[in-house]
Amino acid sequence: MAPSHDDVISRLTLEQKAALTAGADFWGTAAFPDAGVRRIVTADGPHGLRVVSDIGIGGAAPATCFPPAVGLGSSWNPELQHAVGAAIGREALALGVDVVLGPGINIKRSPLGGRNFEYVSEDPLVSGAFGAALVQGVQSVGAGTSVKHFAVNNQETDRMHVSAQVDERTLREIYLAGFERVVKEARPTTVMAAYNRVNGEYAAQHPWLLTTVLREEWGFDGVVVSDWGAVTDRVASLRAGLDLKMPLPGGGDEVVRAVREGRLDEAVLDRAVGRLLELAERTDASQHGPAAPDPGEHHGLAASAARESAVLLKNENAALPLPERGSSRIAVIGEFARTPRYQGAGSSQVVPTRLDTPLDALTDILGDRVGFAPGFTLDGDQEEDERLLAQAHALAAGADHVVLFLGLPDTAESEGFDRTAIELPANQRALIEAVARATRRVVVVLSNGGVVETASWEGRVRAILEGWLLGQAGGTAIAELLLGRANPSGKLTETIPVKLADTPAHLNFPGAEGEVVYGERVYVGYRYYDTLGVPVSYPFGHGLSYTRFAYSDLVVEGRGDGASVSFTIANTGDVAGAEVAQVYRSDAHSGVDRPAHELVGFRKVFLEPGASERVTIELGSRAFAYWSTARRGWVVDAGEFTLEVGASSRDIRLTGAVHVDASGPARLLTRFSSIGEWLADPVGAQLLQGALAQLPGTESFGLDPSTNEGRMFLAIPLGHMLGFLPGAPEGAADQLVAAYEQAVRAR
Ligand code: BGC
């Protein structure tokens, strides 16, 4: 029988325990075989594996490169995401990796975020559902995960020091909610603490984040590992709840000294070591049998994932699909057709096992009907660009259809810096103009990790397929989608704004002088655009198909402090396809300001032509709740909520009303509650009226809310009001509050 953790810990010296809570090298922990402690090995992901020996970005062992989160997230398909996770887990075990450093589920606060390609959505429900599916997939085969970057790591500018200044409600509803879901639903083996500070404290030494919220409230029982280099104070990190500082040894002496001098309780160190021992057990490959990944099979899965990840933004006059048969000539223009952009730059860069290009895939199917011109250079060489433009124009003029492959070159976005603009590079915008002068039959395929602006050029083209970054099999998937062998079914997980100045964080991104203020609060993404009615190019949740879907027969029913929503979706077109139905909740009565509507559920439905399916989505109280700062909890204010079912945040097809009961901690009156609030509470009203009756002259008080005087009085806090009354005894407010609390407790 394996020795208990306590036995193992008792066999380790203080120095060994300190050493275990830091890396032994760049990617793994120390081993103490005599004490029964094995090494734990980590590797980046998250959309494939990057097994390297040092900090280097290149030189990794080949692994299947699945679509990064910006792509796979757009599939809105948790089963697919789970399957990709399992494949990544199998490859991890085969490469000797215990913990895959992903998924990354930070909110896309601004389209400028340099690492948006590695993140899922502007919405926490979509991010959390993706994260949970991916974690469950990886862990289903026995490998571990690291959900990152906890928390509020929404920019690359000054990422290792900047303090995100965020109010608690915004934190809870937007920036923590995705992590909460993953922790509660998928029990990730590790969570990675971010580089940045949150309200002044480093995330990697933040007791409230790492202990109060993550462990005590959400029940996280795994290891908290630092982002690489995020620990600035070893002792403070351990105390706050961080278990493993990565990478490299360092700070061990400091930890030993702190224990010896009584500044760090040894039990804190033992607890971290215990969690690491548990992690070694949970990820022990020998318990899970041999994992033999088949590169061909995984490439096929990468292709399925890519097919579901692309989003058809626009398709005027059914410009797509292109005719697979016949003799029409197809001009493929754009360097990305030949040199695909299929993943982002930085620590997540995978060396793929193979790489499909759209040009090869199209040529394989269409043969010499395909002509190619690169159209532009990736590095913006002006002279060469002019030559390529003329060549592309000539090719377009002689073709029946043009497919333009545009997007962001590798140099435009990466981990480590944010973007400063959302336009396509100038040479590509010039190319659109030149090609549009030659023909109207232009279809654009985009390859980009961060959103690009489409408003200034989309009028020149008939269709746009947003390919994001699609991983190593993206080339094949794009060809199949363009030719109708596959039907697009991805939907936007982030809004495409008309222009950068319209974006909610515009005035507050990326901050300055070590601080970034989250001034837009909970109004992130569509929550902002839809509340203010700001025009957008393509709304959150949007995505077209080669078929059509009809929504009908909505039934909404209250279920205490939750509800159930049912509706029917039918494929009314001619080809098989899939629709992502979305449920939004809107709230006109609660006691706080709220976005016009918020996504509370979704379902992807696959339907043959003519087929239909009844969908039921159960909504718990969280779908209706807001985080009450005053009441310190999730609160549902009883009343009627509206539930909307639609194909995007701006394409609502069905609407119903539902009564939901109250839930959450009670609202307690204090000396700062207004006279109006005291009078609105039955217990408070009785006590206050009783107290006022003792005071001479108060009977003439006008407390009628229909008069200006009454409104003024009713708005005054109890303590202040009693201070205005000469006859009120000292401490009257405190006495009232005490009497109120006693009466409420006795209820
Ligand atoms: C990144 C992490 C990554 C780690 C290890 C950091 O710079 O922020 O996402 O897992 O490096 O490469």
PDB file of C-alpha atoms in Angstrom, residues 45-258:
ATOM      1  CA  GLY A  45      -0.884  23.993 -24.534  1.00  0.00           C
ATOM      2  CA  PRO A  46      -3.488  24.744 -24.546  1.00  0.00           C
ATOM      3  CA  HIS A  47      -4.648  23.796 -28.080  1.00  0.00           C
ATOM      4  CA  GLY A  48      -2.008  21.092 -28.490  1.00  0.00           C
ATOM      5  CA  LEU A  49       1.257  20.318 -26.723  1.00  0.00           C
ATOM      6  CA  ARG A  50       4.486  22.227 -26.674  1.00  0.00           C
ATOM      7  CA  VAL A  51       7.056  20.016 -25.041  1.00  0.00           C
ATOM      8  CA  VAL A  52      10.363  21.890 -24.870  1.00  0.00           C
ATOM      9  CA  SER A  53      13.334  21.747 -22.558  1.00  0.00           C
ATOM     10  CA  ASP A  54      13.650  25.455 -21.795  1.00  0.00           C
ATOM     11  CA  ILE A  55      11.785  28.739 -22.169  1.00  0.00           C
ATOM     12  CA  GLY A  56      12.245  28.676 -25.979  1.00  0.00           C
ATOM     13  CA  ILE A  57       9.233  29.089 -28.216  1.00  0.00           C
ATOM     14  CA  GLY A  58      10.526  26.889 -31.070  1.00  0.00           C
ATOM     15  CA  GLY A  59      12.052  23.433 -31.139  1.00  0.00           C
ATOM     16  CA  ALA A  60       9.148  21.565 -29.623  1.00  0.00           C
ATOM     17  CA  ALA A  61       8.278  17.940 -30.287  1.00  0.00           C
ATOM     18  CA  PRO A  62       5.501  17.706 -32.930  1.00  0.00           C
ATOM     19  CA  ALA A  63       1.945  17.449 -31.615  1.00  0.00           C
ATOM     20  CA  THR A  64      -1.497  17.869 -33.137  1.00  0.00           C
ATOM     21  CA  CYS A  65      -2.305  21.569 -33.407  1.00  0.00           C
ATOM     22  CA  PHE A  66      -6.053  21.879 -32.783  1.00  0.00           C
ATOM     23  CA  PRO A  67      -7.840  25.184 -33.349  1.00  0.00           C
ATOM     24  CA  PRO A  68      -6.877  27.671 -30.603  1.00  0.00           C
ATOM     25  CA  ALA A  69      -9.659  28.785 -28.265  1.00  0.00           C
ATOM     26  CA  VAL A  70     -10.735  31.637 -30.534  1.00  0.00           C
ATOM     27  CA  GLY A  71     -11.634  28.984 -33.114  1.00  0.00           C
ATOM     28  CA  LEU A  72     -12.795  26.020 -31.066  1.00  0.00           C
ATOM     29  CA  GLY A  73     -14.798  28.304 -28.793  1.00  0.00           C
ATOM     30  CA  SER A  74     -16.794  29.475 -31.815  1.00  0.00           C
ATOM     31  CA  SER A  75     -18.067  25.923 -32.331  1.00  0.00           C
ATOM     32  CA  TRP A  76     -20.273  26.325 -29.222  1.00  0.00           C
ATOM     33  CA  ASN A  77     -20.036  22.547 -29.042  1.00  0.00           C
ATOM     34  CA  PRO A  78     -19.004  21.174 -25.630  1.00  0.00           C
ATOM     35  CA  GLU A  79     -18.912  17.555 -26.863  1.00  0.00           C
ATOM     36  CA  LEU A  80     -16.449  18.482 -29.582  1.00  0.00           C
ATOM     37  CA  GLN A  81     -14.383  20.502 -27.102  1.00  0.00           C
ATOM     38  CA  HIS A  82     -14.386  17.501 -24.763  1.00  0.00           C
ATOM     39  CA  ALA A  83     -13.170  15.233 -27.591  1.00  0.00           C
ATOM     40  CA  VAL A  84     -10.352  17.659 -28.423  1.00  0.00           C
ATOM     41  CA  GLY A  85      -9.442  17.804 -24.725  1.00  0.00           C
ATOM     42  CA  ALA A  86      -9.262  14.008 -24.550  1.00  0.00           C
ATOM     43  CA  ALA A  87      -7.018  13.907 -27.622  1.00  0.00           C
ATOM     44  CA  ILE A  88      -4.692  16.520 -26.101  1.00  0.00           C
ATOM     45  CA  GLY A  89      -4.696  14.498 -22.872  1.00  0.00           C
ATOM     46  CA  ARG A  90      -3.703  11.315 -24.745  1.00  0.00           C
ATOM     47  CA  GLU A  91      -0.852  13.122 -26.470  1.00  0.00           C
ATOM     48  CA  ALA A  92       0.245  14.580 -23.127  1.00  0.00           C
ATOM     49  CA  LEU A  93       0.478  11.137 -21.520  1.00  0.00           C
ATOM     50  CA  ALA A  94       2.352   9.774 -24.519  1.00  0.00           C
ATOM     51  CA  LEU A  95       4.876  12.618 -24.261  1.00  0.00           C
ATOM     52  CA  GLY A  96       5.317  12.127 -20.511  1.00  0.00           C
ATOM     53  CA  VAL A  97       3.397  15.274 -19.570  1.00  0.00           C
ATOM     54  CA  ASP A  98       1.281  15.218 -16.405  1.00  0.00           C
ATOM     55  CA  VAL A  99      -0.295  18.657 -16.546  1.00  0.00           C
ATOM     56  CA  VAL A 100      -1.358  20.537 -19.691  1.00  0.00           C
ATOM     57  CA  LEU A 101      -1.087  24.289 -19.040  1.00  0.00           C
ATOM     58  CA  GLY A 102      -4.547  25.280 -20.188  1.00  0.00           C
ATOM     59  CA  PRO A 103      -7.271  26.095 -21.015  1.00  0.00           C
ATOM     60  CA  GLY A 104      -7.084  29.890 -20.926  1.00  0.00           C
ATOM     61  CA  ILE A 105     -10.496  31.339 -20.237  1.00  0.00           C
ATOM     62  CA  ASN A 106      -9.948  35.017 -19.493  1.00  0.00           C
ATOM     63  CA  ILE A 107     -12.630  37.347 -20.765  1.00  0.00           C
ATOM     64  CA  LYS A 108     -11.967  39.221 -24.009  1.00  0.00           C
ATOM     65  CA  ARG A 109     -12.438  42.651 -22.515  1.00  0.00           C
ATOM     66  CA  SER A 110     -11.151  44.576 -25.520  1.00  0.00           C
ATOM     67  CA  PRO A 111     -10.565  43.412 -29.092  1.00  0.00           C
ATOM     68  CA  LEU A 112      -7.056  44.800 -28.659  1.00  0.00           C
ATOM     69  CA  GLY A 113      -6.099  42.087 -26.145  1.00  0.00           C
ATOM     70  CA  GLY A 114      -2.892  40.607 -27.581  1.00  0.00           C
ATOM     71  CA  ARG A 115      -3.749  37.147 -26.392  1.00  0.00           C
ATOM     72  CA  ASN A 116      -7.411  37.062 -27.387  1.00  0.00           C
ATOM     73  CA  PHE A 117      -6.670  34.162 -29.748  1.00  0.00           C
ATOM     74  CA  GLU A 118      -5.936  32.033 -26.695  1.00  0.00           C
ATOM     75  CA  TYR A 119      -9.169  33.023 -24.954  1.00  0.00           C
ATOM     76  CA  VAL A 120     -12.744  32.069 -25.677  1.00  0.00           C
ATOM     77  CA  SER A 121     -15.267  34.840 -25.376  1.00  0.00           C
ATOM     78  CA  GLU A 122     -16.467  38.188 -24.113  1.00  0.00           C
ATOM     79  CA  ASP A 123     -19.082  36.194 -22.179  1.00  0.00           C
ATOM     80  CA  PRO A 124     -18.374  34.153 -19.024  1.00  0.00           C
ATOM     81  CA  LEU A 125     -20.990  31.469 -19.705  1.00  0.00           C
ATOM     82  CA  VAL A 126     -19.416  30.630 -23.083  1.00  0.00           C
ATOM     83  CA  SER A 127     -15.888  30.770 -21.600  1.00  0.00           C
ATOM     84  CA  GLY A 128     -16.854  28.633 -18.614  1.00  0.00           C
ATOM     85  CA  ALA A 129     -18.696  26.018 -20.660  1.00  0.00           C
ATOM     86  CA  PHE A 130     -15.694  25.721 -22.998  1.00  0.00           C
ATOM     87  CA  GLY A 131     -13.262  25.524 -20.077  1.00  0.00           C
ATOM     88  CA  ALA A 132     -15.292  22.863 -18.293  1.00  0.00           C
ATOM     89  CA  ALA A 133     -15.607  20.725 -21.434  1.00  0.00           C
ATOM     90  CA  LEU A 134     -11.917  20.977 -22.235  1.00  0.00           C
ATOM     91  CA  VAL A 135     -10.831  20.191 -18.669  1.00  0.00           C
ATOM     92  CA  GLN A 136     -13.189  17.227 -18.472  1.00  0.00           C
ATOM     93  CA  GLY A 137     -11.829  15.982 -21.801  1.00  0.00           C
ATOM     94  CA  VAL A 138      -8.144  16.220 -20.871  1.00  0.00           C
ATOM     95  CA  GLN A 139      -8.762  14.775 -17.407  1.00  0.00           C
ATOM     96  CA  SER A 140     -10.969  11.957 -18.737  1.00  0.00           C
ATOM     97  CA  VAL A 141      -7.830  10.181 -19.934  1.00  0.00           C
ATOM     98  CA  GLY A 142      -5.886  10.866 -16.745  1.00  0.00           C
ATOM     99  CA  ALA A 143      -3.825  13.934 -17.612  1.00  0.00           C
ATOM    100  CA  GLY A 144      -4.063  17.148 -15.604  1.00  0.00           C
ATOM    101  CA  THR A 145      -5.020  20.692 -16.577  1.00  0.00           C
ATOM    102  CA  SER A 146      -4.271  24.227 -15.449  1.00  0.00           C
ATOM    103  CA  VAL A 147      -7.111  26.684 -15.856  1.00  0.00           C
ATOM    104  CA  LYS A 148      -5.553  30.062 -16.509  1.00  0.00           C
ATOM    105  CA  HIS A 149      -4.899  32.905 -15.877  1.00  0.00           C
ATOM    106  CA  PHE A 150      -6.618  33.399 -12.535  1.00  0.00           C
ATOM    107  CA  ALA A 151      -7.674  36.129 -12.572  1.00  0.00           C
ATOM    108  CA  VAL A 152      -8.501  39.319 -14.468  1.00  0.00           C
ATOM    109  CA  ASN A 153      -5.606  38.913 -16.897  1.00  0.00           C
ATOM    110  CA  ASN A 154      -7.268  40.671 -19.808  1.00  0.00           C
ATOM    111  CA  GLN A 155      -4.365  42.501 -21.391  1.00  0.00           C
ATOM    112  CA  GLU A 156      -0.736  42.021 -22.233  1.00  0.00           C
ATOM    113  CA  THR A 157       0.372  45.615 -21.664  1.00  0.00           C
ATOM    114  CA  ASP A 158       2.324  45.680 -18.379  1.00  0.00           C
ATOM    115  CA  ARG A 159       0.907  42.219 -17.726  1.00  0.00           C
ATOM    116  CA  MET A 160       3.398  41.310 -15.022  1.00  0.00           C
ATOM    117  CA  HIS A 161       2.604  44.287 -12.833  1.00  0.00           C
ATOM    118  CA  VAL A 162      -0.544  46.128 -13.870  1.00  0.00           C
ATOM    119  CA  SER A 163      -3.316  46.300 -11.284  1.00  0.00           C
ATOM    120  CA  ALA A 164      -6.787  45.602 -12.637  1.00  0.00           C
ATOM    121  CA  GLN A 165      -9.087  47.854 -10.627  1.00  0.00           C
ATOM    122  CA  VAL A 166     -12.448  46.089 -10.635  1.00  0.00           C
ATOM    123  CA  ASP A 167     -15.478  46.351  -8.374  1.00  0.00           C
ATOM    124  CA  GLU A 168     -16.627  43.138  -6.726  1.00  0.00           C
ATOM    125  CA  ARG A 169     -19.890  42.772  -8.616  1.00  0.00           C
ATOM    126  CA  THR A 170     -18.059  42.996 -11.948  1.00  0.00           C
ATOM    127  CA  LEU A 171     -15.468  40.516 -10.735  1.00  0.00           C
ATOM    128  CA  ARG A 172     -18.095  38.010  -9.666  1.00  0.00           C
ATOM    129  CA  GLU A 173     -20.444  38.362 -12.642  1.00  0.00           C
ATOM    130  CA  ILE A 174     -17.908  38.714 -15.455  1.00  0.00           C
ATOM    131  CA  TYR A 175     -14.289  37.943 -14.643  1.00  0.00           C
ATOM    132  CA  LEU A 176     -14.594  35.133 -12.080  1.00  0.00           C
ATOM    133  CA  ALA A 177     -17.790  33.433 -13.258  1.00  0.00           C
ATOM    134  CA  GLY A 178     -16.115  31.308 -15.968  1.00  0.00           C
ATOM    135  CA  PHE A 179     -13.476  30.059 -13.525  1.00  0.00           C
ATOM    136  CA  GLU A 180     -16.167  29.324 -10.968  1.00  0.00           C
ATOM    137  CA  ARG A 181     -18.000  27.143 -13.427  1.00  0.00           C
ATOM    138  CA  VAL A 182     -14.900  25.187 -14.424  1.00  0.00           C
ATOM    139  CA  VAL A 183     -13.882  24.639 -10.793  1.00  0.00           C
ATOM    140  CA  LYS A 184     -17.332  23.495  -9.716  1.00  0.00           C
ATOM    141  CA  GLU A 185     -18.190  21.400 -12.772  1.00  0.00           C
ATOM    142  CA  ALA A 186     -14.890  19.945 -13.883  1.00  0.00           C
ATOM    143  CA  ARG A 187     -12.642  19.823 -10.790  1.00  0.00           C
ATOM    144  CA  PRO A 188      -9.449  20.894 -12.607  1.00  0.00           C
ATOM    145  CA  THR A 189      -6.254  19.482 -11.137  1.00  0.00           C
ATOM    146  CA  THR A 190      -4.620  22.907 -11.051  1.00  0.00           C
ATOM    147  CA  VAL A 191      -5.430  26.585 -11.433  1.00  0.00           C
ATOM    148  CA  MET A 192      -2.763  28.991 -12.677  1.00  0.00           C
ATOM    149  CA  ALA A 193      -2.452  32.298 -10.807  1.00  0.00           C
ATOM    150  CA  ALA A 194      -1.999  35.232 -13.169  1.00  0.00           C
ATOM    151  CA  TYR A 195       0.887  37.700 -13.418  1.00  0.00           C
ATOM    152  CA  ASN A 196      -1.118  40.859 -12.863  1.00  0.00           C
ATOM    153  CA  ARG A 197      -2.400  42.470  -9.704  1.00  0.00           C
ATOM    154  CA  VAL A 198      -6.090  42.629  -8.841  1.00  0.00           C
ATOM    155  CA  ASN A 199      -7.143  45.709  -6.888  1.00  0.00           C
ATOM    156  CA  GLY A 200      -3.569  46.302  -5.845  1.00  0.00           C
ATOM    157  CA  GLU A 201      -2.498  42.785  -4.805  1.00  0.00           C
ATOM    158  CA  TYR A 202      -0.632  40.302  -7.018  1.00  0.00           C
ATOM    159  CA  ALA A 203      -2.993  37.538  -8.128  1.00  0.00           C
ATOM    160  CA  ALA A 204      -0.298  35.024  -7.145  1.00  0.00           C
ATOM    161  CA  GLN A 205      -0.360  36.212  -3.534  1.00  0.00           C
ATOM    162  CA  HIS A 206      -3.986  37.244  -3.211  1.00  0.00           C
ATOM    163  CA  PRO A 207      -5.561  35.536  -0.172  1.00  0.00           C
ATOM    164  CA  TRP A 208      -9.091  36.552  -1.124  1.00  0.00           C
ATOM    165  CA  LEU A 209      -8.779  35.153  -4.657  1.00  0.00           C
ATOM    166  CA  LEU A 210      -6.709  32.045  -3.915  1.00  0.00           C
ATOM    167  CA  THR A 211      -8.251  30.998  -0.630  1.00  0.00           C
ATOM    168  CA  THR A 212     -11.515  32.748   0.223  1.00  0.00           C
ATOM    169  CA  VAL A 213     -13.101  32.557  -3.214  1.00  0.00           C
ATOM    170  CA  LEU A 214     -11.329  29.689  -4.972  1.00  0.00           C
ATOM    171  CA  ARG A 215     -11.129  27.168  -2.139  1.00  0.00           C
ATOM    172  CA  GLU A 216     -13.581  28.197   0.565  1.00  0.00           C
ATOM    173  CA  GLU A 217     -16.444  29.353  -1.641  1.00  0.00           C
ATOM    174  CA  TRP A 218     -15.992  27.231  -4.765  1.00  0.00           C
ATOM    175  CA  GLY A 219     -14.478  24.158  -3.127  1.00  0.00           C
ATOM    176  CA  PHE A 220     -11.323  23.962  -5.277  1.00  0.00           C
ATOM    177  CA  ASP A 221      -9.183  21.090  -3.974  1.00  0.00           C
ATOM    178  CA  GLY A 222      -6.290  21.067  -6.443  1.00  0.00           C
ATOM    179  CA  VAL A 223      -2.958  22.849  -6.740  1.00  0.00           C
ATOM    180  CA  VAL A 224      -2.558  26.557  -7.379  1.00  0.00           C
ATOM    181  CA  VAL A 225       0.475  27.032  -9.616  1.00  0.00           C
ATOM    182  CA  SER A 226       1.908  30.420 -10.483  1.00  0.00           C
ATOM    183  CA  ASP A 227       2.169  31.674 -14.021  1.00  0.00           C
ATOM    184  CA  TRP A 228       5.776  31.436 -15.118  1.00  0.00           C
ATOM    185  CA  GLY A 229       7.582  34.069 -13.078  1.00  0.00           C
ATOM    186  CA  ALA A 230       4.487  35.476 -11.361  1.00  0.00           C
ATOM    187  CA  VAL A 231       5.736  35.001  -7.804  1.00  0.00           C
ATOM    188  CA  THR A 232       7.432  38.031  -6.304  1.00  0.00           C
ATOM    189  CA  ASP A 233       7.291  36.967  -2.639  1.00  0.00           C
ATOM    190  CA  ARG A 234       7.492  33.230  -1.951  1.00  0.00           C
ATOM    191  CA  VAL A 235       6.303  33.427   1.634  1.00  0.00           C
ATOM    192  CA  ALA A 236       3.375  35.734   0.937  1.00  0.00           C
ATOM    193  CA  SER A 237       2.301  33.480  -1.965  1.00  0.00           C
ATOM    194  CA  LEU A 238       2.325  30.329   0.162  1.00  0.00           C
ATOM    195  CA  ARG A 239       0.394  32.086   2.878  1.00  0.00           C
ATOM    196  CA  ALA A 240      -2.192  33.310   0.376  1.00  0.00           C
ATOM    197  CA  GLY A 241      -2.810  29.784  -0.940  1.00  0.00           C
ATOM    198  CA  LEU A 242      -0.352  29.322  -3.822  1.00  0.00           C
ATOM    199  CA  ASP A 243       1.216  25.851  -3.767  1.00  0.00           C
ATOM    200  CA  LEU A 244       3.753  25.812  -6.584  1.00  0.00           C
ATOM    201  CA  LYS A 245       5.991  28.593  -7.844  1.00  0.00           C
ATOM    202  CA  MET A 246       7.074  28.043 -11.442  1.00  0.00           C
ATOM    203  CA  PRO A 247       9.490  27.837 -13.047  1.00  0.00           C
ATOM    204  CA  LEU A 248      12.897  27.006 -11.536  1.00  0.00           C
ATOM    205  CA  PRO A 249      14.025  26.651  -7.951  1.00  0.00           C
ATOM    206  CA  GLY A 250      14.369  29.835  -5.968  1.00  0.00           C
ATOM    207  CA  GLY A 251      13.242  31.350  -2.736  1.00  0.00           C
ATOM    208  CA  GLY A 252      13.532  28.036  -0.866  1.00  0.00           C
ATOM    209  CA  ASP A 253      15.894  29.535   1.721  1.00  0.00           C
ATOM    210  CA  GLU A 254      13.452  32.336   2.303  1.00  0.00           C
ATOM    211  CA  VAL A 255      10.686  29.821   3.001  1.00  0.00           C
ATOM    212  CA  VAL A 256      12.882  27.792   5.367  1.00  0.00           C
ATOM    213  CA  ARG A 257      13.924  30.936   7.213  1.00  0.00           C
ATOM    214  CA  ALA A 258      10.316  32.124   7.512  1.00  0.00           C
TER     215      ALA A 258
END
